[in-house]
Short mmCIF file of C-alpha atoms in Angstrom, two decimals:
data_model
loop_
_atom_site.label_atom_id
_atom_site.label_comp_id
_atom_site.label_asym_id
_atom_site.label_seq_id
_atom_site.Cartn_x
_atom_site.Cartn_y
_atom_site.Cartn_z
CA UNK U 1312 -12.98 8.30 9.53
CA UNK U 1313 -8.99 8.10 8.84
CA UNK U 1314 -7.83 9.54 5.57
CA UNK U 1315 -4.76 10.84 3.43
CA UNK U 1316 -4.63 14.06 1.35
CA UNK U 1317 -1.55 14.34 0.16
CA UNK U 1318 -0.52 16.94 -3.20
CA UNK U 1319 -1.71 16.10 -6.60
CA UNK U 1320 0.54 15.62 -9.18
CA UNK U 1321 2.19 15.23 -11.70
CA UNK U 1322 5.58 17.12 -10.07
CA UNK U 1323 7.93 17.75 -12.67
CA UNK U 1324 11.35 19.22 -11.41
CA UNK U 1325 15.27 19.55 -13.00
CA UNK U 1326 17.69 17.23 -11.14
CA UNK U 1327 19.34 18.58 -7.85
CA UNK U 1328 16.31 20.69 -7.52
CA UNK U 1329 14.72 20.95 -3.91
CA UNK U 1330 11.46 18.25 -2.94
CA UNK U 1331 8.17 19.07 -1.02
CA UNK U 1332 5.33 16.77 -1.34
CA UNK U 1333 2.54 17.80 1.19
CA UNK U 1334 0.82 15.10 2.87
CA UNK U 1335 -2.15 16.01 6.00
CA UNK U 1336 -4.21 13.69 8.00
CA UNK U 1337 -7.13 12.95 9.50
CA UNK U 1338 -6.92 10.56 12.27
CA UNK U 1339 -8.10 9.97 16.12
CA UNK U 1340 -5.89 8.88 18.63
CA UNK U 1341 -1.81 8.65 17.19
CA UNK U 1342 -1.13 6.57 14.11
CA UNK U 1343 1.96 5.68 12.68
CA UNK U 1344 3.16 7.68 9.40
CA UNK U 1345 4.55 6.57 5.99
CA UNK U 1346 5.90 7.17 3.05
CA UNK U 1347 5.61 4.38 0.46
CA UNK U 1348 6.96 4.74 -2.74
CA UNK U 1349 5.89 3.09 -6.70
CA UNK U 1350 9.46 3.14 -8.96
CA UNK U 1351 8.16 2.06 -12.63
CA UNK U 1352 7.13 -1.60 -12.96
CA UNK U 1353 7.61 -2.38 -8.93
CA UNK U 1354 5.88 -2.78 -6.50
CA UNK U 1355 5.10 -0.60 -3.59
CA UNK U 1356 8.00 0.06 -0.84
CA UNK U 1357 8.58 1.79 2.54
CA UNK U 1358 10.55 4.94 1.69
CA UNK U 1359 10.24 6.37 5.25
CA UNK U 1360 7.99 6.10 8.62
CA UNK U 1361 7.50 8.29 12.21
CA UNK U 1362 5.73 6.48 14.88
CA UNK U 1363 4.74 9.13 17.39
CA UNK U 1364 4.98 13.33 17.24
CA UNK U 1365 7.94 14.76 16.04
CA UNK U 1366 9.47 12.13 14.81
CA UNK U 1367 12.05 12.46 11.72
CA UNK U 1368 11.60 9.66 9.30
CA UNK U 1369 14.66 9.69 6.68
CA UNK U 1370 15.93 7.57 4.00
CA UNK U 1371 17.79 7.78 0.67
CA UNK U 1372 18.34 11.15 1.41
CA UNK U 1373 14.85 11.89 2.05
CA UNK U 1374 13.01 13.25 5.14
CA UNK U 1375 9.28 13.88 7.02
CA UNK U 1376 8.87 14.88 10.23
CA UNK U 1377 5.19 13.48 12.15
CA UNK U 1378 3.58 17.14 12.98
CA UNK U 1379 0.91 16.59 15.37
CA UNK U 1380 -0.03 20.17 15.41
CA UNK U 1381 -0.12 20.24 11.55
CA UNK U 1382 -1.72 16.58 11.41
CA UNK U 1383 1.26 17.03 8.18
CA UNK U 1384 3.43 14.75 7.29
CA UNK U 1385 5.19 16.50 4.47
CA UNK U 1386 8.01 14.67 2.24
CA UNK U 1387 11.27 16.92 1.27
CA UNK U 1388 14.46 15.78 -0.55
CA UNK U 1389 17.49 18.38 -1.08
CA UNK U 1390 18.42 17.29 -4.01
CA UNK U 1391 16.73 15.32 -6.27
CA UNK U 1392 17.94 12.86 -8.97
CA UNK U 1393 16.26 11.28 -12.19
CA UNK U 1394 16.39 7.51 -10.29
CA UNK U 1395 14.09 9.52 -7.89
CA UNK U 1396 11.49 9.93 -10.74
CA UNK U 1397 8.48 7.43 -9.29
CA UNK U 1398 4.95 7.69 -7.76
CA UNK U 1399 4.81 8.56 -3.92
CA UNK U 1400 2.22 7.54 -1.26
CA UNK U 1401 1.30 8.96 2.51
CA UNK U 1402 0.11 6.58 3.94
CA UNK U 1403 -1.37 5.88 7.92
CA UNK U 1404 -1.56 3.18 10.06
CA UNK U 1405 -3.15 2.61 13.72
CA UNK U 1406 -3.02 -0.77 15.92
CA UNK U 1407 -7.25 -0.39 17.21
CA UNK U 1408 -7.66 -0.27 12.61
CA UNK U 1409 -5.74 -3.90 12.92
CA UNK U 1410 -3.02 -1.71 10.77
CA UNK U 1411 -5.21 -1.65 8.21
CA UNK U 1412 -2.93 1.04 6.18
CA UNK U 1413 -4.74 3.81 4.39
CA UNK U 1414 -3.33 5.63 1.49
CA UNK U 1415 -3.14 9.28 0.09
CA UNK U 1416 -3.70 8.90 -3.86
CA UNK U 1417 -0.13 9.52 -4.58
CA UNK U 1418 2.33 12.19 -6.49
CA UNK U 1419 3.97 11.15 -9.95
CA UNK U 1420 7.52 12.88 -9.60
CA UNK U 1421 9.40 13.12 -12.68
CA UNK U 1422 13.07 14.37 -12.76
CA UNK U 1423 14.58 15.61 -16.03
CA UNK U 1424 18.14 15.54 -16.53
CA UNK Z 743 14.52 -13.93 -3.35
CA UNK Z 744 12.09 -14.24 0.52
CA UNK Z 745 10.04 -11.50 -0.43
CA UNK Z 746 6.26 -11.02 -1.06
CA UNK Z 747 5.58 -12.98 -4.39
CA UNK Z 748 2.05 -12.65 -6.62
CA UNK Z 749 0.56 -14.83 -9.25
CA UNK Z 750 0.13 -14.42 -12.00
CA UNK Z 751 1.27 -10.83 -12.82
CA UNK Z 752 -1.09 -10.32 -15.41
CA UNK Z 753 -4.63 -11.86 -15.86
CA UNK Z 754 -6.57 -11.17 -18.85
CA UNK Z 755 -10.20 -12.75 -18.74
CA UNK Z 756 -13.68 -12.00 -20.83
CA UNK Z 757 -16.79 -10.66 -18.46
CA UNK Z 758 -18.13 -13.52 -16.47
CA UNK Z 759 -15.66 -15.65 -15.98
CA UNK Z 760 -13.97 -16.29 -12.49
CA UNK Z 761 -10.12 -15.40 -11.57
CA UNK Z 762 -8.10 -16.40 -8.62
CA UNK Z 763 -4.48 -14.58 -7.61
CA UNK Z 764 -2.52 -16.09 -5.39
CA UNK Z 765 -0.29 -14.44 -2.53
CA UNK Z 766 2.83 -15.63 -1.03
CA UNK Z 767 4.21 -13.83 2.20
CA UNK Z 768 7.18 -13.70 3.36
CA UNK Z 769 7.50 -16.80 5.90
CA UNK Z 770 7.97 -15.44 9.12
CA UNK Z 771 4.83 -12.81 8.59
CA UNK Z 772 1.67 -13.86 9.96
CA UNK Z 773 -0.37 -10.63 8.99
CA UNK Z 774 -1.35 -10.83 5.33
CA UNK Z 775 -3.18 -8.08 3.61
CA UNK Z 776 -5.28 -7.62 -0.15
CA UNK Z 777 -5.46 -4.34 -1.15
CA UNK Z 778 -6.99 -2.63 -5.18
CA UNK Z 779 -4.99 -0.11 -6.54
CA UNK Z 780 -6.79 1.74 -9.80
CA UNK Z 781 -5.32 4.48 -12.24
CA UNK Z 782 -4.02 7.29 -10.69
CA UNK Z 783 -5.58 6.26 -7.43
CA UNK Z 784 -3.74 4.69 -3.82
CA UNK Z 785 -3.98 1.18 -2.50
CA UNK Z 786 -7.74 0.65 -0.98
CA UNK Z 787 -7.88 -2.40 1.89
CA UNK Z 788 -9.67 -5.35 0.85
CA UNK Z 789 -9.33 -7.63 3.92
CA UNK Z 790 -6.71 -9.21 5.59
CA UNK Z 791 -5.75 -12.51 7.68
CA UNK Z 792 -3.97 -13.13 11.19
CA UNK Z 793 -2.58 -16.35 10.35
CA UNK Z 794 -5.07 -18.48 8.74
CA UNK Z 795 -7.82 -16.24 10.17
CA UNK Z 796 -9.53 -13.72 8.31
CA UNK Z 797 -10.18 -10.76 10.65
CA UNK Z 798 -11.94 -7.90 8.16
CA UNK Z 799 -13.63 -7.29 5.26
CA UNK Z 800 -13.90 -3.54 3.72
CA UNK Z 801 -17.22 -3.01 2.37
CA UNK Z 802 -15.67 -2.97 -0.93
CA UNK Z 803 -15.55 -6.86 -1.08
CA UNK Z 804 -19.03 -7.91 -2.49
CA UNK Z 805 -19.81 -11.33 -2.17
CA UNK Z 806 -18.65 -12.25 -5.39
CA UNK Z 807 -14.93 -11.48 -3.94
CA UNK Z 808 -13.64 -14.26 -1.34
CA UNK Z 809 -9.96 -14.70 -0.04
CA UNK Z 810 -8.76 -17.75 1.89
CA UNK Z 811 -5.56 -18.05 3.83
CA UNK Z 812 -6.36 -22.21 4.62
CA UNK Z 813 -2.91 -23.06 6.32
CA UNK Z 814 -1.94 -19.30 7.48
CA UNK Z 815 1.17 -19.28 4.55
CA UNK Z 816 -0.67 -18.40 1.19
CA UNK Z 817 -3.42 -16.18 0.39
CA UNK Z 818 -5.90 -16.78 -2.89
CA UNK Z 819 -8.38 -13.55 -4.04
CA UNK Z 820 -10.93 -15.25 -5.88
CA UNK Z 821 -13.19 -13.12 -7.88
CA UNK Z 822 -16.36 -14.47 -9.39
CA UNK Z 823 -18.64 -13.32 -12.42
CA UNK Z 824 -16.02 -10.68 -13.12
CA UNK Z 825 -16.92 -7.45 -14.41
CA UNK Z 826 -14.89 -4.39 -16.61
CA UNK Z 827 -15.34 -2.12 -12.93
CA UNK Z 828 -13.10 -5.11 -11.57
CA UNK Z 829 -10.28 -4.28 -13.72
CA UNK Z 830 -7.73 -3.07 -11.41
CA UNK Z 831 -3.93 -3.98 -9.89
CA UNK Z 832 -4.57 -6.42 -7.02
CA UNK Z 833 -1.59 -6.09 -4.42
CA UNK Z 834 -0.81 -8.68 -1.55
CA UNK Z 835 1.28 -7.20 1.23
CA UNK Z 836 2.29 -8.87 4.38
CA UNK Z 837 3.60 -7.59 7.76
CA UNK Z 838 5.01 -8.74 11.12
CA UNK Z 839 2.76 -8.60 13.40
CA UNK Z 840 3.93 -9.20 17.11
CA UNK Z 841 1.33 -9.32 20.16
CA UNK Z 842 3.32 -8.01 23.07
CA UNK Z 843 5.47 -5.68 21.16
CA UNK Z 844 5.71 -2.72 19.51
CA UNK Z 845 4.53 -2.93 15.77
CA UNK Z 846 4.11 0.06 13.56
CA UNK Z 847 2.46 -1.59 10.40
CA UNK Z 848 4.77 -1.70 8.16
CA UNK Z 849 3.60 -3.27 5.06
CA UNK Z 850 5.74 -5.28 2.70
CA UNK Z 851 4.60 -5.28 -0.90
CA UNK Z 852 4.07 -7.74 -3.78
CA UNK Z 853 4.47 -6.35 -7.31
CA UNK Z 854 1.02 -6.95 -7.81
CA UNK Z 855 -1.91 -9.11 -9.97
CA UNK Z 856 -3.02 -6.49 -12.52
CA UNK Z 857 -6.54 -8.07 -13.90
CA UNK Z 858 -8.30 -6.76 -17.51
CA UNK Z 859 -11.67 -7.61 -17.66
CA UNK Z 860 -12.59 -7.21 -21.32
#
């Protein structure tokens, strides 16, 4: 069936640090891709999504590119800030699933000052 | 505020007793979605409507679970007989779902029903 492995956490970095959270997988056919992401005491929002191979998602100064090759969908920032301290979700999505979206377990990211 | 609202935000209740959350979607969506979030863990799908029509069930709905969407705006999750291993964040999300044209599934988020079964 469809899941979404994505890096455990917690990820603890120093502000204006560099971002990788690794996200893979497993899917038939070509779903769409997403990043969803928690900020303390909110609910869940769309940070980013690719909808076919190759395709850059980017937002907020964050990026993922949809590798077909890889079946990765890997999140990177440049530089991070503390406001960027929250829990992050892959996530997949297919139209024959009814869009049913299916989730990685998410990263906790915490930025320190 | 037009966006996805839940309630209540908090439901405490004793073992046994029966709970219903409500979801409201945003207006123009006519895909409406229940998903469990636990600790630590990601959003697992419930079910979900097309309008007022409920088109799956994930095995993890036993039949004391059932969700209406009677007029194809709100959503209830009624849970009956709860038990502590329903203790979890229940999360309504909703999503535009157009027949014809592209859709990529975007999901749009409540803040969530978080439920204590003590």
């Amino acid at each position: 069936g469809n899941s979404v492995t994505q890096m455990e956490g917690p990820v603890t970095l120093s502000e204006e640090a560099f971002l990788t959270i690794n996200c893979t997988y497993t899917a038939t056919g070509y779903p769409s891709l997403f990043w969803y992401v928690q900020y303390p005491g909110e609910g869940l929002q769309l940070l980013l999504k690719a909808t076919k191979a190759d395709d850059k998602g980017s937002n907020k100064g964050f990026e993922a590119t949809y590798r077909k090759e890889t079946t990765s969908f890997h999140l990177e920032k440049g530089s991070v800030q503390v406001s960027d301290s929250a829990v992050y979700f892959c996530a997949l999505s297919k139209e024959t699933g009814g869009f049913k979206t299916i989730f990685g377990a998410g990263t906790r990211l915490f930025v320190k000052a | 505020d037009t966006g996805v609202s839940q309630d209540p935000r908090h439901k405490i209740t004793k073992r046994g007793q029966n709970v219903t959350f409500r979801c409201d979607p945003i207006s123009e969506h006519n895909r409406l979605y229940w998903y469990r979030q636990t600790l630590g863990q990601g959003p697992e799908f419930l079910t979900y409507f097309q309008n007022e029509a409920q088109l799956e069930k994930s095995r993890l709905l036993s039949d004391r679970f059932s969700a209406e969407r009677p007029k194809g705006s709100f959503s209830t999750l009624e849970i009956q007989r709860t038990e502590q291993g329903d203790s979890a964040m229940y999360l309504c999300a909703s999503s535009p779902i157009t027949v014809g044209r592209p859709n990529t599934g975007e999901l749009f988020f409540g803040e969530g029903s978080r439920l204590t079964v003590l």
